[in-house]
PDB file of C-alpha atoms and ligand atoms in Angstrom:
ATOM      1  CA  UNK H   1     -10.676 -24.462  73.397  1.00 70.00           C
ATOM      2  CA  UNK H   2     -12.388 -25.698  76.148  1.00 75.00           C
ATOM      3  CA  UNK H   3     -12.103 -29.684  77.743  1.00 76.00           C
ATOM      4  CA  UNK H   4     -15.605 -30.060  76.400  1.00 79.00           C
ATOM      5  CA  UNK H   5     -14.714 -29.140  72.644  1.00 81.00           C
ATOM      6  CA  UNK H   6     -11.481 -31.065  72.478  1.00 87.00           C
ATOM      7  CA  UNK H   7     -13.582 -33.691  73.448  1.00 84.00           C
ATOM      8  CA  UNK H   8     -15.934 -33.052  70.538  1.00 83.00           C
ATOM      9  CA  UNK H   9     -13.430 -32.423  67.976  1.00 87.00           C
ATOM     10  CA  UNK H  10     -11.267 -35.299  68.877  1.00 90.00           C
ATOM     11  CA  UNK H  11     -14.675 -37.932  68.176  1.00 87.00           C
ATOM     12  CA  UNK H  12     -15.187 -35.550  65.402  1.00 87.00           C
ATOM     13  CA  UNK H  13     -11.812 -36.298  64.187  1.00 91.00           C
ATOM     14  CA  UNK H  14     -11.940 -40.289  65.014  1.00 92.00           C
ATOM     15  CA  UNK H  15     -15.537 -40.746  62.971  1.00 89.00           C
ATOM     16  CA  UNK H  16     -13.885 -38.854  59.741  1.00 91.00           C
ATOM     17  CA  UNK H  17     -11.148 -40.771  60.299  1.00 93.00           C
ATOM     18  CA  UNK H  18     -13.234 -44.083  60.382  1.00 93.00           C
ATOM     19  CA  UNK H  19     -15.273 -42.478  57.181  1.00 92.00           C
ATOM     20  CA  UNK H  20     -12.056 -42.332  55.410  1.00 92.00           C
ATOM     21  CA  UNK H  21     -10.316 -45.223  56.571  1.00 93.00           C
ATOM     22  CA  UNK H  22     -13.997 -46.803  55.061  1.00 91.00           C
ATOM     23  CA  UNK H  23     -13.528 -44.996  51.642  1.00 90.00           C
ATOM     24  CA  UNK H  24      -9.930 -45.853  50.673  1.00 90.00           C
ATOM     25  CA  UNK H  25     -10.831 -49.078  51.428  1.00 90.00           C
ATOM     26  CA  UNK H  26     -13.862 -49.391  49.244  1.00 87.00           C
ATOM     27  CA  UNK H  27     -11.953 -47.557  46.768  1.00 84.00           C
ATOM     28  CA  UNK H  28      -9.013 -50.384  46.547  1.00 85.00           C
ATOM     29  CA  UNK H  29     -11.412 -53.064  46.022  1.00 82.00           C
ATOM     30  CA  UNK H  30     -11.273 -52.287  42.781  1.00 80.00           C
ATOM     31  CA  UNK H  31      -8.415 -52.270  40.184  1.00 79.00           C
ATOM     32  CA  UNK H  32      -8.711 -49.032  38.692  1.00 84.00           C
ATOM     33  CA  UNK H  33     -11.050 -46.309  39.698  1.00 84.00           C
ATOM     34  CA  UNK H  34     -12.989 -44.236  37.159  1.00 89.00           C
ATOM     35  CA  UNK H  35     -13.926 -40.451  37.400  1.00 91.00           C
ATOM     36  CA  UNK H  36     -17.121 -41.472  38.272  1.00 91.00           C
ATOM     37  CA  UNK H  37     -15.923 -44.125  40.926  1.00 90.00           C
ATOM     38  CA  UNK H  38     -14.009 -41.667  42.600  1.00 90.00           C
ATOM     39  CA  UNK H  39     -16.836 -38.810  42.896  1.00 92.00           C
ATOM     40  CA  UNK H  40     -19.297 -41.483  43.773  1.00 91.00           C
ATOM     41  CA  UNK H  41     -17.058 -42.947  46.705  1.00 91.00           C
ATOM     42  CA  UNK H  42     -16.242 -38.984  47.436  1.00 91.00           C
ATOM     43  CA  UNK H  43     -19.835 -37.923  47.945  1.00 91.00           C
ATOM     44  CA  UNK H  44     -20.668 -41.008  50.097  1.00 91.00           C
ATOM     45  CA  UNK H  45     -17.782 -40.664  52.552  1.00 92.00           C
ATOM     46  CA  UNK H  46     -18.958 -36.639  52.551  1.00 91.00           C
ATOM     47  CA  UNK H  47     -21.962 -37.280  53.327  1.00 88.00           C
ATOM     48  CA  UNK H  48     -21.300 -39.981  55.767  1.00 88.00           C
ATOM     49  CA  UNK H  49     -18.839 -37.881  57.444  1.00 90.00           C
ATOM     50  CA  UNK H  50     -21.606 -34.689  57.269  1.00 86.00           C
ATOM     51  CA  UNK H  51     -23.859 -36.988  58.779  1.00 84.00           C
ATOM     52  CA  UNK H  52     -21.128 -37.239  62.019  1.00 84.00           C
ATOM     53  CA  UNK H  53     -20.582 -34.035  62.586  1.00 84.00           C
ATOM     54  CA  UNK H  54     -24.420 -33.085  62.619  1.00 81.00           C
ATOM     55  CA  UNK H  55     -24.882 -35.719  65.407  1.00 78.00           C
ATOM     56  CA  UNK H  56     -22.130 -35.111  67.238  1.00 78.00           C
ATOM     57  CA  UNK H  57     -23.002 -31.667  67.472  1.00 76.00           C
ATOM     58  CA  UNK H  58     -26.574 -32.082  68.150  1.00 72.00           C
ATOM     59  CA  UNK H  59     -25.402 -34.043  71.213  1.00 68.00           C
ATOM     60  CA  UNK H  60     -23.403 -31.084  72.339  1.00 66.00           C
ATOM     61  CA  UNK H  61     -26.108 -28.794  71.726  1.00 62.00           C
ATOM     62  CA  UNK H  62     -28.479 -31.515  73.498  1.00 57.00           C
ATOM     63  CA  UNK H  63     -26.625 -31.250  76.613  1.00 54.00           C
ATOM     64  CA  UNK H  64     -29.971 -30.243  78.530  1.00 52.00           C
ATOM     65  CA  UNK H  65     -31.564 -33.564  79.035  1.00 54.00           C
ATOM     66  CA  UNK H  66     -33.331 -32.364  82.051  1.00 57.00           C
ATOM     67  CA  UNK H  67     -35.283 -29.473  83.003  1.00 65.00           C
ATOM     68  CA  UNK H  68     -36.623 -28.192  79.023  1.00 79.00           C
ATOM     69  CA  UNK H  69     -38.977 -26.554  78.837  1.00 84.00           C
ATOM     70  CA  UNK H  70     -41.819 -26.391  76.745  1.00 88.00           C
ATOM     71  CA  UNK H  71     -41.896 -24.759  74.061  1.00 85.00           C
ATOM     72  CA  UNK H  72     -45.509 -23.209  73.541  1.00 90.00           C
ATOM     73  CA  UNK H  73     -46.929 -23.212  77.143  1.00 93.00           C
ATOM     74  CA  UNK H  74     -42.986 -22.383  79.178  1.00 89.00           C
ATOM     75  CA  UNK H  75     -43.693 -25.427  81.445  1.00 89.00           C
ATOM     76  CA  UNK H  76     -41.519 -27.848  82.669  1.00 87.00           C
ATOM     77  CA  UNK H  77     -41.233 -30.974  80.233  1.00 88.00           C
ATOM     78  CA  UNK H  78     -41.012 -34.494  80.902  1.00 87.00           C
ATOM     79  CA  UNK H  79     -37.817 -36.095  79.041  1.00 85.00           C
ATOM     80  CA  UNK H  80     -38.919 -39.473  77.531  1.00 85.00           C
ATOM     81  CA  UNK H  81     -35.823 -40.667  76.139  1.00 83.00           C
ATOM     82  CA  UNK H  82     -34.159 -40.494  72.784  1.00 82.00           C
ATOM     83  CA  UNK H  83     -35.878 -41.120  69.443  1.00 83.00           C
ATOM     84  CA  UNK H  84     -34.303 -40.967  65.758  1.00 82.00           C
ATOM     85  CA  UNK H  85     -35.864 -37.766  64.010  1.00 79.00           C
ATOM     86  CA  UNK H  86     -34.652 -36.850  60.601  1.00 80.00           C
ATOM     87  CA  UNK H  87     -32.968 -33.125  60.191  1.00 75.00           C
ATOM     88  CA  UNK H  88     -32.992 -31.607  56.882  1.00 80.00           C
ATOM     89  CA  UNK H  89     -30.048 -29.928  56.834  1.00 76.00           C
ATOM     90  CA  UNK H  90     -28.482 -27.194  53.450  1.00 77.00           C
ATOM     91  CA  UNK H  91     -26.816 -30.622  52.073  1.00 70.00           C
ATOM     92  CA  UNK H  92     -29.599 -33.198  52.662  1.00 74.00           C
ATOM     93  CA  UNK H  93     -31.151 -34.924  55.452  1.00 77.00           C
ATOM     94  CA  UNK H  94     -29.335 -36.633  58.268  1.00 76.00           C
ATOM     95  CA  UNK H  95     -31.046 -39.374  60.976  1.00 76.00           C
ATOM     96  CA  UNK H  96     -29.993 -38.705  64.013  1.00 75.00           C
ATOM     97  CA  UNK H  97     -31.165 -39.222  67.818  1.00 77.00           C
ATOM     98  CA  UNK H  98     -32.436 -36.849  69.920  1.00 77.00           C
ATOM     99  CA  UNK H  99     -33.502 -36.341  73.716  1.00 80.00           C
ATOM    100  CA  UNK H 100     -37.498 -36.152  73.359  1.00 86.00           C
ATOM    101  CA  UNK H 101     -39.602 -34.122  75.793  1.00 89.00           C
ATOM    102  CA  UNK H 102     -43.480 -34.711  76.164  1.00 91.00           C
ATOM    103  CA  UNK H 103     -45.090 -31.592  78.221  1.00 92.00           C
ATOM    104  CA  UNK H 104     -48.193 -32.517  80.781  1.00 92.00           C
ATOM    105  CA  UNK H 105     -49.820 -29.541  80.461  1.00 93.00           C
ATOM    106  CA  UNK H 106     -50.100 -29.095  75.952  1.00 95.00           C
ATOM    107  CA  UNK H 107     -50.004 -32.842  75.836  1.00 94.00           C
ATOM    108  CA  UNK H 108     -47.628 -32.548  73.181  1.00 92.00           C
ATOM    109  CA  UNK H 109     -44.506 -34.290  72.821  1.00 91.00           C
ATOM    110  CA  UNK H 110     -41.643 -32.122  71.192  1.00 87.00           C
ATOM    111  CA  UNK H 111     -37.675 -32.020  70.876  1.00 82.00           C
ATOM    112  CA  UNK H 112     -36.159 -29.094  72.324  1.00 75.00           C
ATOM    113  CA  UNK H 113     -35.866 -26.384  69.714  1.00 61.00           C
ATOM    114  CA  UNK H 114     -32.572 -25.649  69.136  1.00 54.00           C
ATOM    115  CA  UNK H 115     -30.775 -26.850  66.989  1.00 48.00           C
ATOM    116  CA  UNK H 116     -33.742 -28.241  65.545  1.00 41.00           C
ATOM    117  CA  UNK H 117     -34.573 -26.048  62.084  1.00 44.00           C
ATOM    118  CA  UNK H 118     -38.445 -26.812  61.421  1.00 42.00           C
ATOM    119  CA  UNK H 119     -40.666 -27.018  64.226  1.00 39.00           C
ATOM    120  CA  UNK H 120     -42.757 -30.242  64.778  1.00 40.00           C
TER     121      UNK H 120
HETATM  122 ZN1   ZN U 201     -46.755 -27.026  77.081  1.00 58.41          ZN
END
């Protein structure tokens, strides 16, 4: 693997951690956990640790902040910053932050389109 992924698997592997860490504690708070409890508190941490992984990939992904281009007209786009965009995903949606892009010549903002699955 290279520097760059070990670096992404071992935040990867510290936020599931935390996620975890997060559950077994909620899960102690009470005396004695129910079936329902336990797939309730199971589903959460899933989908807080799902959650993770989409944004720490979409950083990875995201490694482009400069020089995108865009997508409709092939110029070069302005970056503008990061803004929270929603991703709906097989398993549900996840909020996440994204580089944004605005292009001069469409005057249409836009995030770069990968890994981005509907268009804007
Ligand atoms: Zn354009």
């Amino acid at each position: 693997m290279s520097p760059d992924k070990e670096q992404v698997k071992a935040r990867m592997m510290a936020d599931a951690e935390s996620v975890i860490d997060q559950m077994l504690s909620e899960g102690s708070e009470k005396e004695q956990l129910d079936l329902s409890d336990i797939e309730h508190l199971a589903r959460a941490a899933g989908q807080r640790i799902m959650e993770r992984l989409t944004c720490a990939l979409v950083d990875t992904e995201a490694g482009e902040e400069e020089g995108s281009r865009c997508p409709e007209c092939g110029q070069k786009a302005r970056y503008k910053g990061r803004r929270r965009r929603s991703l709906v995903t097989d398993t549900g949606e996840v909020r996440l932050e994204r580089g944004y892009y605005y292009c001069p010549t469409c005057r249409k903002g836009f995030f770069p389109p990968r890994p981005t699955m509907e268009s804007e």
